Structure formats: C-alpha cells, structure tokens
Tab-separated table of C-alpha atoms and ligand atoms in Angstrom:
chain	number	residue	atom	x	y	z
A	1	MET	CA	2.886	25.732	-23.615
A	2	ARG	CA	2.848	25.339	-19.805
A	3	ILE	CA	3.022	28.383	-17.602
A	4	SER	CA	4.000	26.657	-14.329
A	5	ASN	CA	7.144	24.587	-14.111
A	6	ARG	CA	6.044	22.610	-11.059
A	7	LYS	CA	6.296	18.873	-11.572
A	8	ARG	CA	2.781	17.493	-12.166
A	9	VAL	CA	2.282	14.241	-10.290
A	10	MET	CA	-0.805	12.041	-10.323
A	11	VAL	CA	-1.546	9.699	-7.423
A	12	THR	CA	-4.231	7.095	-8.079
A	13	GLY	CA	-5.737	5.844	-4.837
A	14	GLY	CA	-4.605	9.200	-3.422
A	15	ALA	CA	-7.433	9.363	-0.866
A	16	GLY	CA	-6.365	6.070	0.700
A	17	PHE	CA	-4.036	5.440	3.608
A	18	LEU	CA	-0.718	5.417	1.730
A	19	GLY	CA	-1.904	7.689	-1.090
A	20	SER	CA	-2.865	10.539	1.225
A	21	HIS	CA	0.561	10.476	2.925
A	22	LEU	CA	2.184	10.464	-0.503
A	23	CYS	CA	0.103	13.502	-1.571
A	24	ASP	CA	1.264	15.325	1.590
A	25	ARG	CA	4.898	14.527	0.844
A	26	LEU	CA	4.716	15.547	-2.834
A	27	LEU	CA	3.033	18.840	-1.983
A	28	ARG	CA	5.759	19.548	0.595
A	29	GLU	CA	8.274	19.021	-2.206
A	30	GLY	CA	6.563	21.639	-4.365
A	31	CYS	CA	4.772	19.336	-6.817
A	32	ASP	CA	1.405	19.943	-8.385
A	33	VAL	CA	-0.632	16.957	-7.213
A	34	LEU	CA	-3.595	15.371	-8.952
A	35	CYS	CA	-5.310	12.891	-6.633
A	36	VAL	CA	-7.550	10.361	-8.390
A	37	ASP	CA	-9.818	8.130	-6.329
A	38	ASN	CA	-13.221	6.477	-6.503
A	39	PHE	CA	-13.501	6.352	-2.675
A	40	TYR	CA	-13.984	2.589	-2.672
A	41	SER	CA	-11.808	2.163	0.432
A	42	GLY	CA	-10.357	5.667	0.841
A	43	THR	CA	-12.153	8.729	2.183
A	44	LYS	CA	-12.329	12.449	1.553
A	45	ASP	CA	-11.389	12.895	5.219
A	46	ASN	CA	-7.883	11.627	4.417
A	47	VAL	CA	-7.264	14.563	2.090
A	48	HIS	CA	-9.617	17.096	3.667
A	49	HIS	CA	-6.684	19.140	4.967
A	50	LEU	CA	-5.399	19.543	1.387
A	51	ILE	CA	-8.597	20.961	-0.082
A	52	GLY	CA	-7.993	24.620	-0.836
A	53	ASN	CA	-4.292	24.133	-1.495
A	54	PRO	CA	-3.820	25.627	-4.973
A	55	ASN	CA	-1.379	22.862	-5.902
A	56	PHE	CA	-3.802	20.078	-5.030
A	57	GLU	CA	-6.646	18.745	-7.154
A	58	LEU	CA	-8.984	15.859	-6.343
A	59	ILE	CA	-11.031	13.975	-8.901
A	60	ARG	CA	-13.476	11.144	-8.381
A	61	HIS	CA	-12.628	8.569	-10.996
A	62	ASP	CA	-12.486	4.779	-11.259
A	63	VAL	CA	-9.209	3.699	-12.890
A	64	THR	CA	-10.921	0.773	-14.616
A	65	PHE	CA	-12.161	3.470	-17.030
A	66	PRO	CA	-9.848	5.440	-19.318
A	67	LEU	CA	-8.500	8.741	-18.084
A	68	TYR	CA	-7.088	11.551	-20.195
A	69	VAL	CA	-4.917	14.027	-18.276
A	70	GLU	CA	-1.434	15.518	-18.712
A	71	VAL	CA	1.119	14.851	-15.952
A	72	ASP	CA	4.842	14.133	-15.614
A	73	GLU	CA	4.736	11.226	-13.159
A	74	ILE	CA	2.111	8.690	-12.110
A	75	TYR	CA	1.989	6.755	-8.837
A	76	ASN	CA	-0.530	3.941	-9.325
A	77	LEU	CA	-1.794	3.060	-5.850
A	78	ALA	CA	-5.489	2.541	-6.631
A	79	CYS	CA	-6.596	-0.817	-5.205
A	80	PRO	CA	-8.196	-1.794	-1.912
A	81	ALA	CA	-5.439	-3.306	0.243
A	82	SER	CA	-7.121	-4.936	3.224
A	83	PRO	CA	-8.553	-8.441	2.861
A	84	ILE	CA	-12.010	-7.300	4.079
A	85	HIS	CA	-12.137	-4.550	1.465
A	86	TYR	CA	-10.662	-6.451	-1.459
A	87	GLN	CA	-12.807	-9.535	-0.792
A	88	ARG	CA	-16.035	-7.524	-0.642
A	89	ASP	CA	-16.130	-7.216	-4.453
A	90	PRO	CA	-13.377	-9.528	-5.711
A	91	VAL	CA	-14.217	-9.081	-9.394
A	92	GLN	CA	-13.861	-5.322	-9.026
A	93	THR	CA	-10.533	-5.895	-7.205
A	94	THR	CA	-9.075	-7.792	-10.157
A	95	LYS	CA	-10.490	-5.224	-12.588
A	96	THR	CA	-8.906	-2.421	-10.592
A	97	SER	CA	-5.479	-4.066	-10.678
A	98	VAL	CA	-5.601	-5.272	-14.279
A	99	HIS	CA	-7.828	-2.833	-16.218
A	100	GLY	CA	-6.539	-0.057	-13.969
A	101	ALA	CA	-2.936	-0.933	-14.842
A	102	ILE	CA	-3.736	-1.082	-18.577
A	103	ASN	CA	-5.383	2.332	-18.488
A	104	MET	CA	-2.662	3.968	-16.421
A	105	LEU	CA	0.064	2.403	-18.595
A	106	GLY	CA	-1.769	3.503	-21.741
A	107	LEU	CA	-1.951	6.996	-20.296
A	108	ALA	CA	1.760	6.946	-19.349
A	109	LYS	CA	2.644	5.754	-22.849
A	110	ARG	CA	0.687	8.531	-24.540
A	111	ILE	CA	2.089	11.349	-22.402
A	112	LYS	CA	5.550	9.753	-21.873
A	113	ALA	CA	5.218	9.877	-18.082
A	114	LYS	CA	7.205	7.855	-15.590
A	115	ILE	CA	4.926	5.367	-13.848
A	116	PHE	CA	5.189	3.723	-10.413
A	117	GLN	CA	3.288	0.618	-9.372
A	118	ALA	CA	2.324	-0.211	-5.779
A	119	SER	CA	2.838	-3.952	-5.907
A	120	THR	CA	2.803	-6.161	-2.868
A	121	SER	CA	4.490	-8.873	-0.839
A	122	GLU	CA	1.350	-10.900	-1.671
A	123	VAL	CA	2.995	-11.738	-5.001
A	124	TYR	CA	5.044	-14.202	-2.886
A	125	GLY	CA	1.851	-15.838	-1.540
A	126	ASP	CA	2.518	-18.230	1.344
A	127	PRO	CA	6.296	-18.331	0.834
A	128	GLU	CA	8.646	-21.302	1.262
A	129	ILE	CA	11.674	-18.993	1.167
A	130	HIS	CA	12.428	-16.730	4.103
A	131	PRO	CA	13.050	-13.807	4.046
A	132	GLN	CA	11.656	-13.151	0.583
A	133	PRO	CA	14.071	-11.775	-2.052
A	134	GLU	CA	12.801	-10.231	-5.301
A	135	SER	CA	14.090	-13.247	-7.228
A	136	TYR	CA	11.593	-15.586	-5.528
A	137	TRP	CA	8.586	-16.300	-7.790
A	138	GLY	CA	6.182	-17.036	-4.993
A	139	ARG	CA	3.611	-19.637	-4.014
A	140	VAL	CA	0.193	-18.215	-4.785
A	141	ASN	CA	-3.166	-19.981	-4.898
A	142	PRO	CA	-4.725	-18.881	-8.224
A	143	ASN	CA	-8.356	-19.488	-7.219
A	144	GLY	CA	-8.706	-18.853	-3.474
A	145	ILE	CA	-10.258	-15.941	-1.608
A	146	ARG	CA	-7.039	-13.887	-1.690
A	147	SER	CA	-6.389	-14.564	-5.380
A	148	CYS	CA	-8.365	-11.561	-6.690
A	149	TYR	CA	-5.779	-9.374	-5.006
A	150	ASP	CA	-2.639	-11.517	-5.315
A	151	GLU	CA	-3.131	-12.554	-8.935
A	152	GLY	CA	-4.431	-9.104	-9.894
A	153	LYS	CA	-1.218	-7.575	-8.559
A	154	ARG	CA	0.911	-10.256	-10.266
A	155	CYS	CA	-0.800	-9.556	-13.590
A	156	ALA	CA	-0.276	-5.825	-13.057
A	157	GLU	CA	3.465	-6.499	-12.672
A	158	THR	CA	3.373	-8.494	-15.911
A	159	LEU	CA	1.728	-5.550	-17.680
A	160	PHE	CA	4.267	-3.087	-16.292
A	161	PHE	CA	7.197	-5.170	-17.513
A	162	ASP	CA	5.573	-5.774	-20.912
A	163	TYR	CA	4.955	-2.040	-21.450
A	164	TRP	CA	8.593	-1.504	-20.447
A	165	ARG	CA	9.904	-4.156	-22.870
A	166	GLN	CA	7.446	-3.401	-25.685
A	167	HIS	CA	7.033	0.378	-25.422
A	168	ASP	CA	10.158	1.455	-23.503
A	169	LEU	CA	8.079	2.987	-20.734
A	170	GLU	CA	9.895	4.191	-17.641
A	171	ILE	CA	8.506	1.964	-14.873
A	172	LYS	CA	9.127	1.690	-11.124
A	173	VAL	CA	7.669	-1.370	-9.393
A	174	VAL	CA	7.760	-1.570	-5.591
A	175	ARG	CA	6.637	-4.620	-3.596
A	176	ILE	CA	5.244	-3.234	-0.359
A	177	PHE	CA	5.255	-5.301	2.842
A	178	ASN	CA	2.713	-4.656	5.648
A	179	THR	CA	2.712	-0.943	6.349
A	180	TYR	CA	0.817	0.854	9.123
A	181	GLY	CA	0.242	4.331	10.515
A	182	PRO	CA	-2.282	7.131	10.935
A	183	ARG	CA	-5.201	7.173	8.435
A	184	MET	CA	-5.514	3.427	8.174
A	185	HIS	CA	-9.221	2.802	7.978
A	186	PRO	CA	-10.419	1.820	11.488
A	187	ASN	CA	-12.753	-0.873	10.149
A	188	ASP	CA	-10.705	-2.321	7.323
A	189	GLY	CA	-9.723	-5.352	9.393
A	190	ARG	CA	-5.952	-5.019	9.051
A	191	VAL	CA	-4.148	-6.299	12.062
A	192	VAL	CA	-2.475	-3.136	13.394
A	193	SER	CA	-5.597	-0.967	13.201
A	194	ASN	CA	-7.806	-3.799	14.495
A	195	PHE	CA	-5.672	-4.445	17.561
A	196	ILE	CA	-5.275	-0.751	18.430
A	197	VAL	CA	-8.969	0.034	18.048
A	198	GLN	CA	-9.956	-3.081	20.016
A	199	ALA	CA	-7.555	-2.168	22.826
A	200	LEU	CA	-8.741	1.454	22.934
A	201	ARG	CA	-12.359	0.341	23.153
A	202	GLY	CA	-11.649	-2.346	25.732
A	203	ASP	CA	-12.916	-5.030	23.323
A	204	ASP	CA	-11.408	-8.483	22.936
A	205	ILE	CA	-8.249	-8.573	20.797
A	206	THR	CA	-8.913	-11.057	18.021
A	207	ILE	CA	-5.945	-13.244	17.114
A	208	TYR	CA	-6.591	-15.405	14.076
A	209	GLY	CA	-5.178	-18.933	14.312
A	210	ASP	CA	-2.541	-19.571	16.985
A	211	GLY	CA	-0.968	-16.144	16.504
A	212	MET	CA	2.380	-17.710	15.600
A	213	GLN	CA	2.213	-16.499	11.981
A	214	THR	CA	4.609	-13.601	11.399
A	215	ARG	CA	4.517	-10.238	9.662
A	216	SER	CA	7.097	-7.423	9.379
A	217	PHE	CA	5.629	-3.969	9.959
A	218	CYS	CA	6.850	-0.785	8.290
A	219	TYR	CA	5.855	2.703	9.441
A	220	VAL	CA	4.221	4.786	6.717
A	221	ASP	CA	6.760	7.662	6.702
A	222	ASP	CA	9.614	5.239	6.009
A	223	LEU	CA	7.724	3.695	3.108
A	224	ILE	CA	6.857	7.046	1.507
A	225	GLU	CA	10.526	8.026	1.655
A	226	GLY	CA	11.276	4.815	-0.242
A	227	PHE	CA	8.602	5.600	-2.876
A	228	VAL	CA	10.082	9.015	-3.587
A	229	ARG	CA	13.619	7.638	-3.819
A	230	MET	CA	12.456	4.939	-6.207
A	231	MET	CA	10.652	7.423	-8.450
A	232	GLY	CA	13.786	9.580	-8.522
A	233	ALA	CA	16.119	6.675	-9.357
A	234	ALA	CA	17.815	6.240	-12.741
A	235	LYS	CA	15.772	4.982	-15.697
A	236	GLU	CA	17.309	1.499	-15.572
A	237	VAL	CA	16.043	1.026	-12.011
A	238	THR	CA	12.709	-0.623	-12.777
A	239	GLY	CA	12.341	-2.929	-9.770
A	240	PRO	CA	10.604	-5.016	-8.703
A	241	ILE	CA	12.087	-3.907	-5.409
A	242	ASN	CA	10.979	-4.910	-1.913
A	243	MET	CA	10.086	-2.212	0.609
A	244	GLY	CA	9.245	-2.987	4.168
A	245	ASN	CA	10.738	-3.216	7.615
A	246	PRO	CA	12.639	-6.472	8.195
A	247	GLY	CA	11.713	-6.436	11.928
A	248	GLU	CA	9.592	-9.590	12.122
A	249	PHE	CA	7.017	-10.303	14.843
A	250	THR	CA	4.438	-12.971	15.529
A	251	ILE	CA	0.866	-11.725	15.544
A	252	LYS	CA	0.642	-12.736	19.205
A	253	GLU	CA	3.676	-10.558	20.014
A	254	LEU	CA	2.022	-7.657	18.215
A	255	ALA	CA	-1.187	-8.142	20.224
A	256	GLU	CA	0.757	-8.163	23.520
A	257	THR	CA	2.777	-5.096	22.541
A	258	VAL	CA	-0.320	-3.105	21.578
A	259	LEU	CA	-2.127	-4.136	24.744
A	260	ASN	CA	0.832	-3.121	26.918
A	261	MET	CA	1.080	0.245	25.199
A	262	VAL	CA	-2.628	1.095	25.241
A	263	GLY	CA	-3.323	-0.418	28.678
A	264	GLY	CA	-6.885	-1.346	29.559
A	265	LYS	CA	-8.691	-4.584	30.191
A	266	SER	CA	-8.912	-6.237	26.772
A	267	LYS	CA	-8.415	-9.984	26.596
A	268	LEU	CA	-6.620	-11.887	23.850
A	269	VAL	CA	-9.060	-14.266	22.115
A	270	PHE	CA	-8.299	-16.784	19.387
A	271	LYS	CA	-10.455	-17.012	16.218
A	272	PRO	CA	-10.226	-19.252	13.155
A	273	LEU	CA	-7.428	-18.477	10.700
A	274	PRO	CA	-8.773	-17.244	7.314
A	275	SER	CA	-7.861	-19.520	4.394
A	276	ASP	CA	-4.573	-18.995	2.550
A	277	ASP	CA	-3.294	-16.722	5.340
A	278	PRO	CA	0.529	-16.664	4.866
A	279	ARG	CA	2.496	-18.256	7.749
A	280	GLN	CA	5.484	-15.925	7.559
A	281	ARG	CA	6.563	-12.772	5.840
A	282	GLN	CA	9.764	-10.743	6.007
A	283	PRO	CA	11.292	-8.603	3.289
A	284	ASP	CA	14.826	-9.008	2.067
A	285	ILE	CA	15.610	-5.318	1.499
A	286	GLY	CA	19.163	-5.769	0.232
A	287	GLN	CA	18.298	-4.210	-3.126
A	288	ALA	CA	16.540	-1.170	-1.658
A	289	LYS	CA	19.587	-0.602	0.557
A	290	SER	CA	22.220	-0.965	-2.140
A	291	ILE	CA	20.378	0.692	-5.051
A	292	LEU	CA	18.420	3.417	-3.253
A	293	GLY	CA	20.331	3.738	0.025
A	294	TRP	CA	16.976	3.176	1.717
A	295	GLU	CA	16.149	1.406	4.919
A	296	PRO	CA	13.448	1.984	7.525
A	297	GLN	CA	14.289	4.217	10.489
A	298	VAL	CA	11.179	3.930	12.665
A	299	LYS	CA	11.062	1.110	15.231
A	300	LEU	CA	7.789	-0.726	15.815
A	301	GLN	CA	7.271	0.790	19.282
A	302	GLU	CA	7.767	4.345	17.989
A	303	GLY	CA	5.476	3.851	14.991
A	304	LEU	CA	2.817	2.244	17.161
A	305	GLU	CA	2.903	5.227	19.543
A	306	LYS	CA	2.090	7.611	16.688
A	307	THR	CA	-0.596	5.311	15.348
A	308	ILE	CA	-2.174	4.823	18.777
A	309	ASP	CA	-2.242	8.641	19.252
A	310	TYR	CA	-4.094	8.974	15.957
A	311	PHE	CA	-6.698	6.327	16.783
A	312	ARG	CA	-7.123	7.651	20.330
A	313	LYS	CA	-8.195	11.000	18.873
A	314	GLN	CA	-10.522	9.246	16.428
A	315	VAL	CA	-12.131	7.242	19.213
A	316	SER	CA	-12.591	10.240	21.478
A	317	ALA	CA	-14.062	12.266	18.600
A	318	SER	CA	-16.394	9.262	18.103
A	319	VAL	CA	-15.953	9.246	14.372
A	320	MET	CA	-15.499	5.466	14.309
B	1	NAD	P1	-6.304	1.903	0.828
B	1	NAD	O1	-7.445	0.971	0.636
B	1	NAD	O2	-6.326	2.812	2.002
B	1	NAD	O3	-6.078	2.800	-0.471
B	1	NAD	C1	-6.423	2.406	-1.754
B	1	NAD	C2	-7.113	3.574	-2.448
B	1	NAD	O4	-7.460	3.200	-3.783
B	1	NAD	C3	-8.426	3.959	-1.750
B	1	NAD	O5	-8.457	5.350	-1.560
B	1	NAD	C4	-9.485	3.505	-2.740
B	1	NAD	O6	-10.684	4.255	-2.647
B	1	NAD	C5	-8.778	3.659	-4.056
B	1	NAD	N1	-9.333	2.814	-5.124
B	1	NAD	C6	-9.674	1.505	-5.052
B	1	NAD	N2	-10.151	1.088	-6.238
B	1	NAD	C7	-10.090	2.149	-7.084
B	1	NAD	C8	-10.449	2.343	-8.433
B	1	NAD	N3	-10.957	1.351	-9.175
B	1	NAD	N4	-10.263	3.574	-8.963
B	1	NAD	C9	-9.756	4.585	-8.232
B	1	NAD	N5	-9.408	4.459	-6.953
B	1	NAD	C10	-9.575	3.250	-6.379
B	1	NAD	O7	-4.978	1.006	0.858
B	1	NAD	P2	-3.458	1.420	1.069
B	1	NAD	O8	-2.952	0.641	2.222
B	1	NAD	O9	-3.292	2.885	1.067
B	1	NAD	O10	-2.787	0.788	-0.237
B	1	NAD	C11	-2.397	1.580	-1.340
B	1	NAD	C12	-1.728	0.705	-2.384
B	1	NAD	O11	-0.587	0.066	-1.808
B	1	NAD	C13	-2.626	-0.413	-2.910
B	1	NAD	O12	-2.391	-0.575	-4.276
B	1	NAD	C14	-2.162	-1.623	-2.136
B	1	NAD	O13	-2.383	-2.803	-2.862
B	1	NAD	C15	-0.679	-1.334	-1.975
B	1	NAD	N6	-0.132	-2.036	-0.800
B	1	NAD	C16	-0.360	-1.586	0.466
B	1	NAD	C17	0.161	-2.287	1.536
B	1	NAD	C18	-0.025	-1.825	2.955
B	1	NAD	O14	0.468	-2.477	3.868
B	1	NAD	N7	-0.671	-0.720	3.237
B	1	NAD	C19	0.894	-3.464	1.330
B	1	NAD	C20	1.082	-3.893	0.020
B	1	NAD	C21	0.583	-3.166	-1.046
B	2	UDP	N1	-5.728	5.167	-22.039
B	2	UDP	C1	-6.124	6.120	-21.131
B	2	UDP	N2	-5.626	7.390	-21.271
B	2	UDP	C2	-4.768	7.747	-22.248
B	2	UDP	C3	-4.351	6.740	-23.163
B	2	UDP	C4	-4.847	5.466	-23.023
B	2	UDP	O1	-6.888	5.858	-20.227
B	2	UDP	O2	-4.371	8.905	-22.285
B	2	UDP	C5	-6.237	3.818	-21.875
B	2	UDP	C6	-7.184	3.386	-22.987
B	2	UDP	O3	-8.345	2.850	-22.362
B	2	UDP	C7	-6.441	2.275	-23.701
B	2	UDP	C8	-5.494	1.764	-22.628
B	2	UDP	O4	-5.148	2.919	-21.882
B	2	UDP	O5	-7.304	1.236	-24.096
B	2	UDP	C9	-4.245	1.128	-23.188
B	2	UDP	O6	-3.630	2.029	-24.064
B	2	UDP	P1	-2.642	1.533	-25.187
B	2	UDP	O7	-2.251	2.730	-25.983
B	2	UDP	O8	-1.568	0.731	-24.596
B	2	UDP	O9	-3.492	0.519	-26.047
B	2	UDP	P2	-4.785	0.683	-26.953
B	2	UDP	O10	-5.855	-0.101	-26.246
B	2	UDP	O11	-5.114	2.148	-27.066
B	2	UDP	O12	-4.368	0.081	-28.224
B	3	UDP	N1	-4.997	-10.860	11.972
B	3	UDP	C1	-5.371	-11.214	13.268
B	3	UDP	N2	-6.378	-10.504	13.852
B	3	UDP	C2	-7.008	-9.482	13.245
B	3	UDP	C3	-6.618	-9.119	11.934
B	3	UDP	C4	-5.609	-9.846	11.320
B	3	UDP	O1	-4.817	-12.145	13.874
B	3	UDP	O2	-7.909	-8.882	13.876
B	3	UDP	C5	-3.889	-11.610	11.342
B	3	UDP	C6	-4.181	-12.144	9.943
B	3	UDP	O3	-4.803	-13.416	10.010
B	3	UDP	C7	-2.790	-12.210	9.352
B	3	UDP	C8	-2.059	-11.023	10.010
B	3	UDP	O4	-2.814	-10.710	11.178
B	3	UDP	O5	-2.144	-13.395	9.737
B	3	UDP	C9	-1.966	-9.796	9.106
B	3	UDP	O6	-3.261	-9.497	8.631
B	3	UDP	P1	-3.571	-8.236	7.702
B	3	UDP	O7	-4.978	-8.396	7.230
B	3	UDP	O8	-3.225	-6.983	8.425
B	3	UDP	O9	-2.527	-8.332	6.503
B	3	UDP	P2	-2.091	-9.500	5.500
B	3	UDP	O10	-2.660	-10.813	5.930
B	3	UDP	O11	-2.622	-9.066	4.176
B	3	UDP	O12	-0.614	-9.484	5.603
C-alpha cells in the first residue's frame, strides 16, 4: 500500500545532458523522480541542484545489470551519446543499449510500467532519403566505428517492439535528432559544445571535412516538451517518432554563426572527416506534429544564446 500518490518516474541516464533536464521538468510537474546513472558520461554536477529535494533520489547503477525498483514510468536514456564517449569503450556502448534495454524492459514487464526509449536519428545511418521519415529503414554500416552506437540503438528498438508484441508492454520510442543546450559536456566533442568552447577560448574552430555536411539542431527545452507529450500519449502511440528541429544548417554555417555570436579571434580550420560521418540529416516531424501537436519553438540563434551564456559561465569559473 503506497502512502504518496505522486507519480513515480525513473530516468536512466538521468545525470546526463538530456536526463538532467528531464528530471528538472518531471520534478516541476510534481513527480517523484528516481535518477539512475553510472556516471560514464554524465556528472553529479548536472543534478547537484536537485540533491536535497525530497522528491528526488539518485542511485549509481549500471543498467547492464538487473535493477529491482517499483515505479510507474521509465524513461530509458542511459547511453553515451557523443561519438568520443561512445567510441571510448564500444563494447560497453553496445551492452548499455542492448543489455540495458533488456533489463529495463524486463523491469517494466514485471511492474507493468510504461517505458520510453531514447532512440536516435543514427538508426537512419548515412541516409539516401531526405528529410528522414520514420518509415525509412536507414543505411547503417554494421561494423564501422559508429556501429556500436547505431546498431545498439537499432537492436534496442527491436527489443522494445518485441516486448510490445510479445508481452503487450506500453512502449514509447522517440528518435532524437541532434539536440543541444546547457549541460552538454564541454569535452564530449559534439559540434555545438565544441564550437562554442573553442570560440570562447579563442582556439581554432575545428570543422571536420569540408563543412558542407548538414545537421538540424533542436534546443533541449523543445525536446523535453516532446518527451513528456509522448509519454502522456494514448497507449496505441508507440512510435517510433522523430523529434528534432527541421531547421537544417551546414556545419560551416554553424561555425560562422557561433563565431559571430561569441566574437573573438578564432579561425576556422579544416580537419579530416571521421569515417561514416553522415552527409545530411533533417527530421521529418510530420508525425510528431499530427499525433502529439508538437513542434520546436526555439530558433537556432535563441538556443545558441542560452547555450553560450552557460558555457561562458563555465569558462569563467574555470571548471573546464
Ligand atoms: P549524455 O552522455 O549526456 O547522457 C547519457 C547518460 O547515460 C550519462 O549520464 C551516462 O553517465 C549515462 N549512462 C551511460 N551508460 C550507462 C549505463 N550503462 N548505466 C547507467 N547510466 C549510463 O547524453 P545525452 O545527450 O543526454 O543523451 C541521452 C540519451 O539520448 C542517450 O540515450 C542518447 O543516445 C539519446 N540521444 C541524444 C541525442 C542528442 O542530441 N543529445 C541524439 C540522439 C539520441
Ligand atoms: N529484470 C530486472 N528487473 C526486474 C525484472 C527483470 O532488471 O524487475 C531484468 C532481468 O535481468 C531479466 C531481464 O530483465 O533477465 C529480462 O526480463 P524478462 O522477464 O523479460 O526475461 P527473463 O530473462 O527474466 O526470462
Ligand atoms: N563536427 C565538426 N567539428 C567538431 C565536432 C563535430 O565539424 O569539432 C562535425 C561532425 O563531423 C559531424 C557534425 O559536426 O559532421 C555533428 O557532429 P556531432 O558529433 O555533434 O554529432 P553527430 O555526428 O553524431 O550527428
């Protein structure tokens, strides 16, 4: 018999960039939040402000091992997301996506919880279809340096849909496109944080390849709104559903925009393109719009301003 009637929500990867913003949002909505993280790529700093909140609990746990807790909803975000982090220990990356999904699905099955999966635009690989709709099956190298992440996430989707078909689990699968904002790890090598930190320090801005490859950048607050809407959607809404901002930019345009906004004397320099780096990426968000009434509100310039403010404080506090 439970005494509290607050909704109990678990966030795996809750000390990461997206996870910590999701914990903030859920607490604001009056949920009881259980944050589970092994601090592989996330930090206690990201949730430091929540310690002491009676509705927040943090446990150090690796999702590749079983976990026995009682909650109403699970957001499964645990997995390093930046190429530098996920390529550092690629075997662990696949284990986190695959064993982690099995454990979290097994947990959801036992306690009859709704479960959300943070999937990725990487399931489309280096796409021949543009923009990418959910119906596109993708073009993914199964044995390259990005495969630990891409194939791990594809297998996780397979597991989610098999638990749904086989065990009638309530699943919610979201394919996230490049998202940025405060609390990205300054050294995780992702393009938005790299360019901002380089510009703030007056270092060279490193463009990989010719900079003509494209990405579409979503501000974190918009994405979290989409997560919450998806979790609240009717049982038959399983996804997979794309979430991202369709505003598409070349990497060179992003570098120039960041440099203009930060100012300073950094130079743009060109470095070799990592292998299997997708040439283009833009979400087709027709489903998110029609099913969830969701679309991003924050323009790139506005989101970059907030992100630059965050990193400026980090740089001046010399914590990087
Ligand atoms: P992040 O690296 O900041 O967060 C991931 C969190 O998972 C970290 O706190 C990390 O310590 C934790 N973690 C990793 N392995 C774990 C394990 N075995 N057990 C427990 N915790 C573990 O990355 P993020 O950008 O916040 O991404 C969150 C999720 O969203 C990931 O699943 C990622 O694949 C997905 N995603 C993010 C983006 C994006 O643009 N940010 C795009 C597509 C998908
Ligand atoms: N599991 C867990 N917590 C639970 C229930 C299950 O971590 O509360 C893990 C456990 O490791 C199990 C996996 O989830 O192996 C898959 O569970 P499922 O019931 O689907 O299959 P099982 O392996 O138990 O037959
Ligand atoms: N990139 C770049 N300079 C950097 C970091 C990344 O030119 O300092 C490029 C990278 O090659 C890719 C794009 O920016 O084409 C996005 O990279 P990120 O690692 O952020 O995300 P992903 O490739 O997973 O979309």
